[in-house]
Amino acid sequence: MDISKGKIIISGGKPLVGEIPVSGMKNAAVAIVLSTILTEDKCIIENLPDIADINISLQILEEIGVKVKKLSKNTVEIDATYVSPGIAPYELVSKMRASYYLIGAELGRFGRAFVGLPGGCDFGVRPIDQHIKGFEALGCEVKLDGGYIEATAKNGVLQGSSVYMDVVTVGGTINVMLAAVKAEGTTIIENAAHEPHIVDTANFLNACGADISGAGTDVIRIRGVKKLHGVTYTIIPDMIEAGTFMILAAATKGDLKITNVIPKHLDSVTAKLCEMGVEVIEDGDSVTVRRGAAPLNKVNVKTLPYPGFPTDMNPQMCVLLCLANGLSRLTESVWESRFRYVEELKRMGAKININGRCAEVEGIPEFTGASVRAVDLRAGSAMVIAGLAAKGITQIDEIYHIFRGYEDLIGKLQAVGADIKVVYPKNIEFSDFD
Ligand code: EPU
């Protein structure tokens, strides 16, 4: 069944209670899956989230000649012995932002790349000038023409170099790392992004024989190697999915034990929840989030690159701020246009005023169910949280955005007591997407 045609229906107002598992991290998985083409070998990737963006990434690989075998729902074998560069179909790459990793990976393997410009969530302008600056520093000529990007290394070989990123960019950092892994000499990326998915991608590449140090800090050093080999690698847990469930527990006055997490990655979310008066208990690879009857305290939040509060938690956090006592401020400092979901929340009774890059959020006693849209992936998960916390029935349209990044969301939520389902035209109902 085509989920782009479905709607989510929620009957809200019930506290969610129980244990909820977190899947592998989308933003690490997309980078790692596409970077397998650097290996000229077989890799087995475990804890791969079963989501649309990964399925698109695997389809892209198949289209360029890579053999992909699903060993189980979350494990895939990727054999990149044979790859034909430059032929990834535009219809696939334009569906997903992270398809830009194909540029770095093709450059790293072949010294040239020809890839359609990427799609993804609409947050206003999403430039890739820093990626291009990095490829040029490594000795490539880069042309943008007719919706495609063509990059070619002089004499077919990339040369290690120093790259200073003018903005902290996750995609730019990873893409330059991919291009540099097999370059001649050493590449140094300065002002690199620190996100856990950068560390995970570097760990994967190092396990394949790359020589990358400093991932997770401002300066990443990549000594070019001649060849990479295949490995079996397990993707880290998704901190944004985990953070979404943490907010969900607090918003529904629930008690959720969120399992398969790395609590350290959640520090910024945990700190804000504690400031709001929510109980957060870390225990090994789980966090339990519990909210009692006391009202939530207002707080101010500013999104920042890691380890700051993640921009990908902006919409979910906004939902919780709506339920706090008094006026909270949520400042977005990563994407210029991340507040498109605010109009949808207002349909549910939210009182939010947008002032430049700051949302001034006035607390309300509760949301009321309404008909809303998932304007992008994280905005969609925020609508789900608001609907589950709301009095009455909420209907969410354009839900395909949500399933780009959350594995089995409906099944996981039903298992902790949510009254949520997907309905399709002609009243055919499905409770999950298997
Ligand atoms: N930027 C530039 N030039 C560039 C690249 C980025 O000016 O060449 C700017 C952007 O306009 C933005 C800032 O730098 O203002 C950060 O962008 P970044 O490159 O870090 O974003 P991204 O790599 O395109 C990844 C995630 C996003 C997440 C951002 C920020 C993936 C596939 N996507 O995007 O995740 O919002 O980092 O953390 O890793 C999501 O998962 O829902 C999602 C949108």
Short mmCIF file of C-alpha atoms and ligand atoms in Angstrom, two decimals:
data_model
loop_
_atom_site.label_atom_id
_atom_site.label_comp_id
_atom_site.label_asym_id
_atom_site.label_seq_id
_atom_site.Cartn_x
_atom_site.Cartn_y
_atom_site.Cartn_z
CA MET A 1 0.00 0.00 0.00
CA ASP A 2 1.33 3.44 -0.93
CA ILE A 3 1.70 5.36 2.32
CA SER A 4 1.77 8.68 0.49
CA LYS A 5 -1.98 8.20 0.11
CA GLY A 6 -2.65 7.35 3.76
CA LYS A 7 -3.64 9.53 6.70
CA ILE A 8 -2.81 9.03 10.34
CA ILE A 9 -5.80 9.10 12.70
CA ILE A 10 -5.14 9.59 16.41
CA SER A 11 -7.51 9.57 19.35
CA GLY A 12 -5.43 11.51 21.87
CA GLY A 13 -5.26 12.20 25.57
CA LYS A 14 -3.90 8.89 26.89
CA PRO A 15 -0.57 8.69 28.75
CA LEU A 16 1.83 6.42 26.89
CA VAL A 17 3.42 3.80 29.11
CA GLY A 18 5.85 0.95 28.47
CA GLU A 19 9.04 0.12 26.64
CA ILE A 20 9.79 1.51 23.18
CA PRO A 21 12.85 0.52 21.11
CA VAL A 22 14.90 2.88 18.95
CA SER A 23 16.06 1.86 15.46
CA GLY A 24 19.37 2.56 13.72
CA MET A 25 20.21 6.17 12.95
CA LYS A 26 18.85 7.36 9.60
CA ASN A 27 21.50 10.00 9.04
CA ALA A 28 24.38 7.61 9.76
CA ALA A 29 22.78 4.83 7.74
CA VAL A 30 22.29 6.88 4.55
CA ALA A 31 25.94 7.96 4.61
CA ILE A 32 27.28 4.47 5.37
CA VAL A 33 25.09 2.69 2.82
CA LEU A 34 26.16 5.03 0.01
CA SER A 35 29.81 4.98 1.10
CA THR A 36 29.98 1.19 0.66
CA ILE A 37 30.80 1.85 -3.01
CA LEU A 38 34.27 2.93 -1.83
CA THR A 39 35.02 -0.65 -0.77
CA GLU A 40 34.98 -2.66 -4.05
CA ASP A 41 33.91 -5.53 -1.80
CA LYS A 42 31.01 -7.02 0.19
CA CYS A 43 29.75 -5.32 3.38
CA ILE A 44 27.09 -6.46 5.80
CA ILE A 45 25.29 -3.56 7.47
CA GLU A 46 23.31 -4.31 10.63
CA ASN A 47 20.75 -2.27 12.59
CA LEU A 48 19.76 -0.56 9.37
CA PRO A 49 16.45 1.27 9.85
CA ASP A 50 13.65 -0.01 7.61
CA ILE A 51 12.58 3.43 6.33
CA ALA A 52 11.95 5.06 2.97
CA ASP A 53 15.25 6.98 2.83
CA ILE A 54 17.23 3.76 3.26
CA ASN A 55 15.14 1.93 0.71
CA ILE A 56 15.81 4.77 -1.75
CA SER A 57 19.56 4.62 -0.98
CA LEU A 58 19.58 0.87 -1.63
CA GLN A 59 17.63 1.35 -4.87
CA ILE A 60 20.18 3.97 -5.98
CA LEU A 61 22.96 1.46 -5.34
CA GLU A 62 21.18 -1.24 -7.34
CA GLU A 63 20.64 1.16 -10.24
CA ILE A 64 24.40 1.75 -10.46
CA GLY A 65 25.21 -1.95 -10.48
CA VAL A 66 25.72 -2.75 -6.80
CA LYS A 67 24.28 -6.10 -5.60
CA VAL A 68 22.00 -5.63 -2.60
CA LYS A 69 20.64 -8.58 -0.62
CA LYS A 70 18.32 -8.13 2.37
CA LEU A 71 19.38 -10.72 4.95
CA SER A 72 16.64 -9.66 7.39
CA LYS A 73 14.44 -6.62 8.06
CA ASN A 74 17.41 -4.66 9.45
CA THR A 75 20.44 -6.36 7.90
CA VAL A 76 21.60 -6.00 4.36
CA GLU A 77 24.51 -7.35 2.34
CA ILE A 78 25.92 -4.86 -0.14
CA ASP A 79 28.35 -6.07 -2.77
CA ALA A 80 30.00 -3.05 -4.45
CA THR A 81 32.58 -5.02 -6.42
CA TYR A 82 31.08 -3.68 -9.65
CA VAL A 83 29.73 -0.13 -9.83
CA SER A 84 28.88 2.02 -12.88
CA PRO A 85 29.33 5.65 -11.90
CA GLY A 86 27.29 8.55 -13.21
CA ILE A 87 23.98 6.84 -13.89
CA ALA A 88 21.95 7.21 -10.67
CA PRO A 89 18.41 8.07 -11.81
CA TYR A 90 17.35 11.64 -11.12
CA GLU A 91 13.90 10.48 -9.88
CA LEU A 92 15.62 8.63 -7.02
CA VAL A 93 18.34 11.11 -6.01
CA SER A 94 15.91 14.03 -6.09
CA LYS A 95 13.76 12.28 -3.47
CA MET A 96 16.40 12.45 -0.78
CA ARG A 97 18.82 15.05 0.53
CA ALA A 98 21.51 12.56 1.49
CA SER A 99 21.91 11.38 -2.10
CA TYR A 100 24.63 14.05 -2.22
CA TYR A 101 26.89 11.46 -0.56
CA LEU A 102 26.98 9.71 -3.91
CA ILE A 103 29.12 12.59 -5.19
CA GLY A 104 31.82 12.10 -2.54
CA ALA A 105 31.62 8.31 -2.79
CA GLU A 106 31.84 8.21 -6.61
CA LEU A 107 34.69 10.72 -6.51
CA GLY A 108 36.49 8.60 -3.91
CA ARG A 109 36.11 5.45 -5.97
CA PHE A 110 36.46 6.71 -9.56
CA GLY A 111 37.90 10.23 -9.39
CA ARG A 112 34.74 11.52 -11.09
CA ALA A 113 31.04 11.82 -10.30
CA PHE A 114 27.87 12.78 -12.12
CA VAL A 115 24.82 13.02 -9.82
CA GLY A 116 21.44 14.82 -9.85
CA LEU A 117 21.02 17.58 -7.28
CA PRO A 118 19.49 16.26 -4.05
CA GLY A 119 15.94 16.70 -2.67
CA GLY A 120 14.79 16.27 0.96
CA CYS A 121 12.87 18.38 3.52
CA ASP A 122 12.15 21.97 2.49
CA PHE A 123 13.80 24.34 5.01
CA GLY A 124 14.38 27.16 2.51
CA VAL A 125 17.70 27.38 0.71
CA ARG A 126 19.87 24.29 1.27
CA PRO A 127 23.20 25.11 -0.39
CA ILE A 128 26.03 22.63 -1.01
CA ASP A 129 28.71 25.26 -1.64
CA GLN A 130 30.89 23.87 1.17
CA HIS A 131 30.81 20.37 -0.32
CA ILE A 132 31.90 21.86 -3.65
CA LYS A 133 34.61 23.94 -2.01
CA GLY A 134 35.97 20.75 -0.44
CA PHE A 135 35.95 18.79 -3.72
CA GLU A 136 37.72 21.69 -5.45
CA ALA A 137 40.34 21.80 -2.70
CA LEU A 138 41.00 18.11 -3.43
CA GLY A 139 41.76 19.02 -7.05
CA CYS A 140 38.38 18.50 -8.72
CA GLU A 141 36.71 20.60 -11.32
CA VAL A 142 33.02 20.95 -10.41
CA LYS A 143 30.23 22.01 -12.79
CA LEU A 144 26.54 22.50 -12.01
CA ASP A 145 24.36 22.15 -15.05
CA GLY A 146 20.70 21.29 -15.72
CA GLY A 147 19.98 19.92 -12.23
CA TYR A 148 23.15 17.78 -12.21
CA ILE A 149 26.53 18.14 -10.57
CA GLU A 150 29.60 16.89 -12.41
CA ALA A 151 32.90 16.64 -10.57
CA THR A 152 36.16 15.42 -12.11
CA ALA A 153 39.58 15.06 -10.50
CA LYS A 154 42.52 16.27 -12.57
CA ASN A 155 44.19 13.16 -14.07
CA GLY A 156 41.52 11.07 -12.31
CA VAL A 157 43.26 11.29 -8.91
CA LEU A 158 42.20 13.41 -5.92
CA GLN A 159 44.98 15.15 -3.99
CA GLY A 160 44.85 15.50 -0.18
CA SER A 161 44.54 19.09 0.98
CA SER A 162 43.36 21.39 3.78
CA VAL A 163 39.70 22.39 3.77
CA TYR A 164 38.28 25.01 6.12
CA MET A 165 34.47 24.79 6.32
CA ASP A 166 32.97 28.30 6.44
CA VAL A 167 29.85 26.89 8.09
CA VAL A 168 29.54 23.83 10.29
CA THR A 169 27.97 21.31 7.93
CA VAL A 170 27.21 17.66 8.58
CA GLY A 171 26.78 16.75 4.91
CA GLY A 172 29.79 18.78 3.80
CA THR A 173 32.04 17.19 6.42
CA ILE A 174 31.00 13.64 5.53
CA ASN A 175 31.12 14.23 1.78
CA VAL A 176 34.65 15.62 1.83
CA MET A 177 35.67 12.72 4.09
CA LEU A 178 34.31 10.23 1.52
CA ALA A 179 36.10 11.92 -1.35
CA ALA A 180 39.38 12.09 0.61
CA VAL A 181 39.53 8.51 1.90
CA LYS A 182 41.46 7.22 -1.12
CA ALA A 183 43.03 10.51 -2.22
CA GLU A 184 46.79 10.84 -2.58
CA GLY A 185 48.23 12.32 0.63
CA THR A 186 46.54 13.77 3.70
CA THR A 187 43.37 15.85 3.92
CA ILE A 188 42.56 18.01 6.91
CA ILE A 189 38.99 19.25 7.43
CA GLU A 190 38.87 22.21 9.80
CA ASN A 191 35.72 23.53 11.48
CA ALA A 192 34.22 20.08 10.92
CA ALA A 193 30.77 19.17 12.27
CA HIS A 194 30.78 16.93 15.40
CA GLU A 195 27.54 14.93 15.00
CA PRO A 196 27.55 11.26 16.10
CA HIS A 197 26.71 10.21 12.53
CA ILE A 198 30.03 11.72 11.38
CA VAL A 199 31.82 9.59 13.96
CA ASP A 200 29.81 6.52 12.91
CA THR A 201 30.64 7.02 9.23
CA ALA A 202 34.34 7.48 10.07
CA ASN A 203 34.25 4.35 12.26
CA PHE A 204 32.71 2.39 9.38
CA LEU A 205 35.33 3.63 6.92
CA ASN A 206 38.16 2.92 9.37
CA ALA A 207 36.79 -0.61 9.87
CA CYS A 208 37.09 -0.94 6.06
CA GLY A 209 40.78 0.07 6.22
CA ALA A 210 40.57 3.89 5.98
CA ASP A 211 42.85 6.10 8.09
CA ILE A 212 40.64 8.82 9.62
CA SER A 213 41.31 10.47 12.96
CA GLY A 214 39.60 13.27 14.87
CA ALA A 215 35.99 12.55 13.81
CA GLY A 216 33.77 14.14 16.48
CA THR A 217 36.13 17.10 16.92
CA ASP A 218 36.71 20.34 14.96
CA VAL A 219 39.60 18.87 12.99
CA ILE A 220 39.42 15.63 11.01
CA ARG A 221 42.57 14.21 9.45
CA ILE A 222 42.24 11.71 6.60
CA ARG A 223 45.34 9.95 5.33
CA GLY A 224 44.56 8.55 1.91
CA VAL A 225 44.78 4.76 1.53
CA LYS A 226 44.97 2.72 -1.68
CA LYS A 227 42.10 0.33 -1.04
CA LEU A 228 39.20 -0.38 1.32
CA HIS A 229 37.82 -3.83 2.12
CA GLY A 230 34.40 -5.10 3.18
CA VAL A 231 33.25 -5.44 6.81
CA THR A 232 30.27 -6.26 8.96
CA TYR A 233 29.18 -3.06 10.67
CA THR A 234 26.35 -2.10 13.05
CA ILE A 235 24.75 1.36 12.77
CA ILE A 236 24.40 3.38 16.00
CA PRO A 237 20.94 4.14 17.48
CA ASP A 238 19.00 7.12 16.15
CA MET A 239 19.27 9.97 18.65
CA ILE A 240 16.49 11.94 16.96
CA GLU A 241 14.05 9.05 17.12
CA ALA A 242 15.03 8.59 20.79
CA GLY A 243 14.58 12.32 21.47
CA THR A 244 11.19 12.23 19.76
CA PHE A 245 10.06 9.44 22.11
CA MET A 246 11.41 11.36 25.13
CA ILE A 247 9.27 14.37 24.23
CA LEU A 248 6.34 12.06 23.56
CA ALA A 249 6.52 10.64 27.10
CA ALA A 250 6.58 14.14 28.58
CA ALA A 251 3.82 15.52 26.34
CA THR A 252 1.40 12.65 27.08
CA LYS A 253 2.14 12.66 30.85
CA GLY A 254 3.46 9.16 30.23
CA ASP A 255 6.23 6.88 31.44
CA LEU A 256 8.39 5.43 28.65
CA LYS A 257 11.53 3.32 28.87
CA ILE A 258 13.31 4.09 25.61
CA THR A 259 15.71 1.28 24.74
CA ASN A 260 18.70 0.86 22.38
CA VAL A 261 19.97 4.40 22.90
CA ILE A 262 23.33 6.05 23.61
CA PRO A 263 22.30 8.38 26.49
CA LYS A 264 25.31 10.67 25.92
CA HIS A 265 23.91 11.63 22.49
CA LEU A 266 20.73 12.80 24.23
CA ASP A 267 22.37 15.12 26.78
CA SER A 268 20.97 18.35 25.32
CA VAL A 269 17.41 16.98 25.20
CA THR A 270 17.72 15.46 28.68
CA ALA A 271 18.98 18.79 30.08
CA LYS A 272 15.97 20.70 28.70
CA LEU A 273 13.47 18.08 29.90
CA CYS A 274 14.96 18.20 33.41
CA GLU A 275 14.76 22.01 33.37
CA MET A 276 11.07 21.65 32.53
CA GLY A 277 10.53 19.37 35.53
CA VAL A 278 10.42 16.03 33.69
CA GLU A 279 12.15 13.03 35.27
CA VAL A 280 14.81 11.40 33.07
CA ILE A 281 16.63 8.30 34.29
CA GLU A 282 19.60 6.94 32.32
CA ASP A 283 20.40 3.26 32.74
CA GLY A 284 22.97 1.61 30.45
CA ASP A 285 21.53 1.74 26.94
CA SER A 286 18.09 3.03 27.94
CA VAL A 287 16.51 6.22 29.23
CA THR A 288 13.24 6.35 31.12
CA VAL A 289 11.21 9.53 30.84
CA ARG A 290 8.42 10.14 33.29
CA ARG A 291 6.21 13.13 33.84
CA GLY A 292 4.08 13.48 36.91
CA ALA A 293 1.07 15.74 37.47
CA ALA A 294 3.10 18.92 38.07
CA PRO A 295 2.94 21.57 35.32
CA LEU A 296 5.88 21.88 32.93
CA ASN A 297 8.23 24.83 33.49
CA LYS A 298 8.75 27.25 30.61
CA VAL A 299 12.27 27.18 29.11
CA ASN A 300 14.23 28.84 26.35
CA VAL A 301 15.82 26.60 23.72
CA LYS A 302 18.23 27.39 20.90
CA THR A 303 19.10 24.86 18.22
CA LEU A 304 22.81 24.47 17.48
CA PRO A 305 25.16 21.99 15.81
CA TYR A 306 26.02 18.97 18.03
CA PRO A 307 26.49 18.86 21.01
CA GLY A 308 23.93 21.67 21.11
CA PHE A 309 20.18 21.11 21.00
CA PRO A 310 19.45 19.47 17.60
CA THR A 311 17.54 21.36 14.94
CA ASP A 312 15.90 18.04 14.10
CA MET A 313 14.22 18.21 17.53
CA ASN A 314 12.90 21.76 16.98
CA PRO A 315 9.29 20.87 16.05
CA GLN A 316 8.93 18.14 18.69
CA MET A 317 10.30 20.48 21.40
CA CYS A 318 7.93 23.22 20.27
CA VAL A 319 5.00 20.89 20.97
CA LEU A 320 6.21 20.43 24.54
CA LEU A 321 6.80 24.16 25.04
CA CYS A 322 3.15 24.70 24.04
CA LEU A 323 2.18 22.62 27.09
CA ALA A 324 4.45 24.50 29.57
CA ASN A 325 3.44 27.24 31.97
CA GLY A 326 4.17 30.72 30.59
CA LEU A 327 6.15 32.05 27.65
CA SER A 328 9.04 29.98 26.23
CA ARG A 329 11.33 30.97 23.39
CA LEU A 330 12.61 28.55 20.75
CA THR A 331 15.36 29.95 18.53
CA GLU A 332 16.37 28.18 15.31
CA SER A 333 19.96 28.82 14.33
CA VAL A 334 20.64 26.07 11.77
CA TRP A 335 17.90 26.24 9.10
CA GLU A 336 16.50 29.55 7.91
CA SER A 337 12.96 28.24 7.50
CA ARG A 338 12.12 25.53 9.98
CA PHE A 339 8.88 26.91 11.44
CA ARG A 340 6.49 25.99 8.63
CA TYR A 341 4.80 23.52 11.01
CA VAL A 342 3.69 26.32 13.35
CA GLU A 343 0.57 27.05 11.28
CA GLU A 344 -0.42 23.40 11.68
CA LEU A 345 0.08 23.45 15.46
CA LYS A 346 -2.03 26.59 15.66
CA ARG A 347 -4.92 24.57 14.21
CA MET A 348 -4.68 22.48 17.37
CA GLY A 349 -4.86 25.53 19.63
CA ALA A 350 -1.16 26.47 19.94
CA LYS A 351 -0.35 30.12 20.65
CA ILE A 352 2.90 30.82 18.85
CA ASN A 353 4.27 34.03 17.45
CA ILE A 354 7.18 33.86 15.00
CA ASN A 355 9.63 36.68 15.43
CA GLY A 356 12.44 36.23 12.88
CA ARG A 357 14.22 33.01 13.83
CA CYS A 358 12.51 32.81 17.23
CA ALA A 359 9.19 31.18 18.07
CA GLU A 360 7.56 32.79 21.13
CA VAL A 361 5.45 30.01 22.56
CA GLU A 362 2.73 30.77 25.08
CA GLY A 363 1.64 27.79 27.15
CA ILE A 364 -1.89 26.38 26.73
CA PRO A 365 -3.63 23.84 29.00
CA GLU A 366 -4.01 21.26 26.19
CA PHE A 367 -4.21 20.77 22.42
CA THR A 368 -7.47 20.01 20.70
CA GLY A 369 -7.55 17.46 17.89
CA ALA A 370 -7.67 18.88 14.36
CA SER A 371 -6.87 18.09 10.76
CA VAL A 372 -3.20 18.92 10.07
CA ARG A 373 -0.37 18.20 7.61
CA ALA A 374 3.10 16.75 8.09
CA VAL A 375 4.99 19.54 6.33
CA ASP A 376 8.30 17.67 6.65
CA LEU A 377 9.77 14.67 8.45
CA ARG A 378 10.34 16.05 11.97
CA ALA A 379 7.34 18.37 11.72
CA GLY A 380 5.33 15.22 11.00
CA SER A 381 6.55 13.50 14.15
CA ALA A 382 5.68 16.67 16.10
CA MET A 383 2.10 16.45 14.79
CA VAL A 384 1.96 12.85 16.01
CA ILE A 385 3.11 13.95 19.49
CA ALA A 386 0.62 16.83 19.59
CA GLY A 387 -2.18 14.52 18.40
CA LEU A 388 -1.37 11.92 21.06
CA ALA A 389 -1.37 14.62 23.76
CA ALA A 390 -4.54 16.32 22.44
CA LYS A 391 -8.13 16.04 23.50
CA GLY A 392 -10.14 14.48 20.65
CA ILE A 393 -9.32 13.21 17.19
CA THR A 394 -6.40 14.38 15.04
CA GLN A 395 -5.98 13.57 11.37
CA ILE A 396 -2.53 13.98 9.77
CA ASP A 397 -2.09 14.22 6.00
CA GLU A 398 1.05 13.96 3.84
CA ILE A 399 2.42 11.30 6.17
CA TYR A 400 4.93 9.95 3.65
CA HIS A 401 7.33 12.52 5.14
CA ILE A 402 7.16 10.73 8.50
CA PHE A 403 7.95 7.31 7.07
CA ARG A 404 11.09 8.64 5.41
CA GLY A 405 12.70 8.58 8.84
CA TYR A 406 10.75 6.64 11.50
CA GLU A 407 10.70 2.84 11.35
CA ASP A 408 7.38 1.18 12.23
CA LEU A 409 6.22 4.28 14.09
CA ILE A 410 2.61 3.15 14.22
CA GLY A 411 3.45 -0.30 15.59
CA LYS A 412 5.88 1.08 18.18
CA LEU A 413 3.33 3.64 19.42
CA GLN A 414 0.45 1.16 19.55
CA ALA A 415 2.62 -1.10 21.70
CA VAL A 416 2.83 1.61 24.39
CA GLY A 417 -0.90 2.28 24.40
CA ALA A 418 -1.37 4.87 21.63
CA ASP A 419 -4.69 4.95 19.84
CA ILE A 420 -3.22 5.56 16.37
CA LYS A 421 -3.82 4.03 12.96
CA VAL A 422 -3.36 4.70 9.28
CA VAL A 423 -6.38 4.85 7.03
CA TYR A 424 -6.38 4.77 3.25
CA PRO A 425 -8.97 5.97 0.76
CA LYS A 426 -12.06 3.76 0.47
CA ASN A 427 -11.85 3.18 4.24
CA ILE A 428 -9.26 0.42 3.97
CA GLU A 429 -7.39 0.44 7.26
CA PHE A 430 -3.87 -0.74 7.98
CA SER A 431 -2.25 -0.63 11.35
CA ASP A 432 1.26 -0.95 10.08
CA PHE A 433 3.29 -1.03 6.91
CA ASP A 434 4.96 -4.44 6.66
N1 EPU B 1 25.16 24.90 4.64
C1 EPU B 1 25.77 25.79 3.80
N2 EPU B 1 26.55 25.29 2.78
C2 EPU B 1 26.73 23.97 2.58
C3 EPU B 1 26.10 23.06 3.46
C4 EPU B 1 25.32 23.56 4.48
O1 EPU B 1 25.62 27.00 3.94
O2 EPU B 1 27.45 23.59 1.66
C5 EPU B 1 24.34 25.41 5.76
C6 EPU B 1 22.88 24.99 5.63
O3 EPU B 1 22.15 25.90 4.83
C7 EPU B 1 22.44 24.99 7.07
C8 EPU B 1 23.70 24.56 7.83
O4 EPU B 1 24.78 24.79 6.95
O5 EPU B 1 22.10 26.28 7.47
C9 EPU B 1 23.73 23.13 8.27
O6 EPU B 1 23.51 22.26 7.17
P1 EPU B 1 24.11 20.78 7.12
O7 EPU B 1 24.96 20.66 5.92
O8 EPU B 1 24.71 20.43 8.44
O9 EPU B 1 22.80 19.92 6.88
P2 EPU B 1 22.66 18.60 6.02
O10 EPU B 1 23.91 17.82 6.06
O11 EPU B 1 22.08 18.93 4.69
C10 EPU B 1 21.95 17.08 7.99
C11 EPU B 1 20.79 16.19 8.29
C12 EPU B 1 19.55 17.02 8.58
C13 EPU B 1 19.85 17.98 9.72
C14 EPU B 1 21.11 18.80 9.43
C15 EPU B 1 21.54 19.66 10.61
C16 EPU B 1 21.32 14.26 6.96
C17 EPU B 1 20.99 13.41 5.79
N3 EPU B 1 20.55 15.32 7.15
O12 EPU B 1 21.57 17.82 6.83
O13 EPU B 1 18.58 16.08 9.00
O14 EPU B 1 18.76 18.85 9.90
O15 EPU B 1 22.20 17.92 9.11
O16 EPU B 1 21.81 18.87 11.72
O17 EPU B 1 22.23 13.96 7.71
C18 EPU B 1 16.44 15.15 9.29
O18 EPU B 1 16.98 14.08 9.60
O19 EPU B 1 15.21 15.38 9.47
C19 EPU B 1 17.25 16.21 8.68
C20 EPU B 1 16.73 17.20 7.99
#
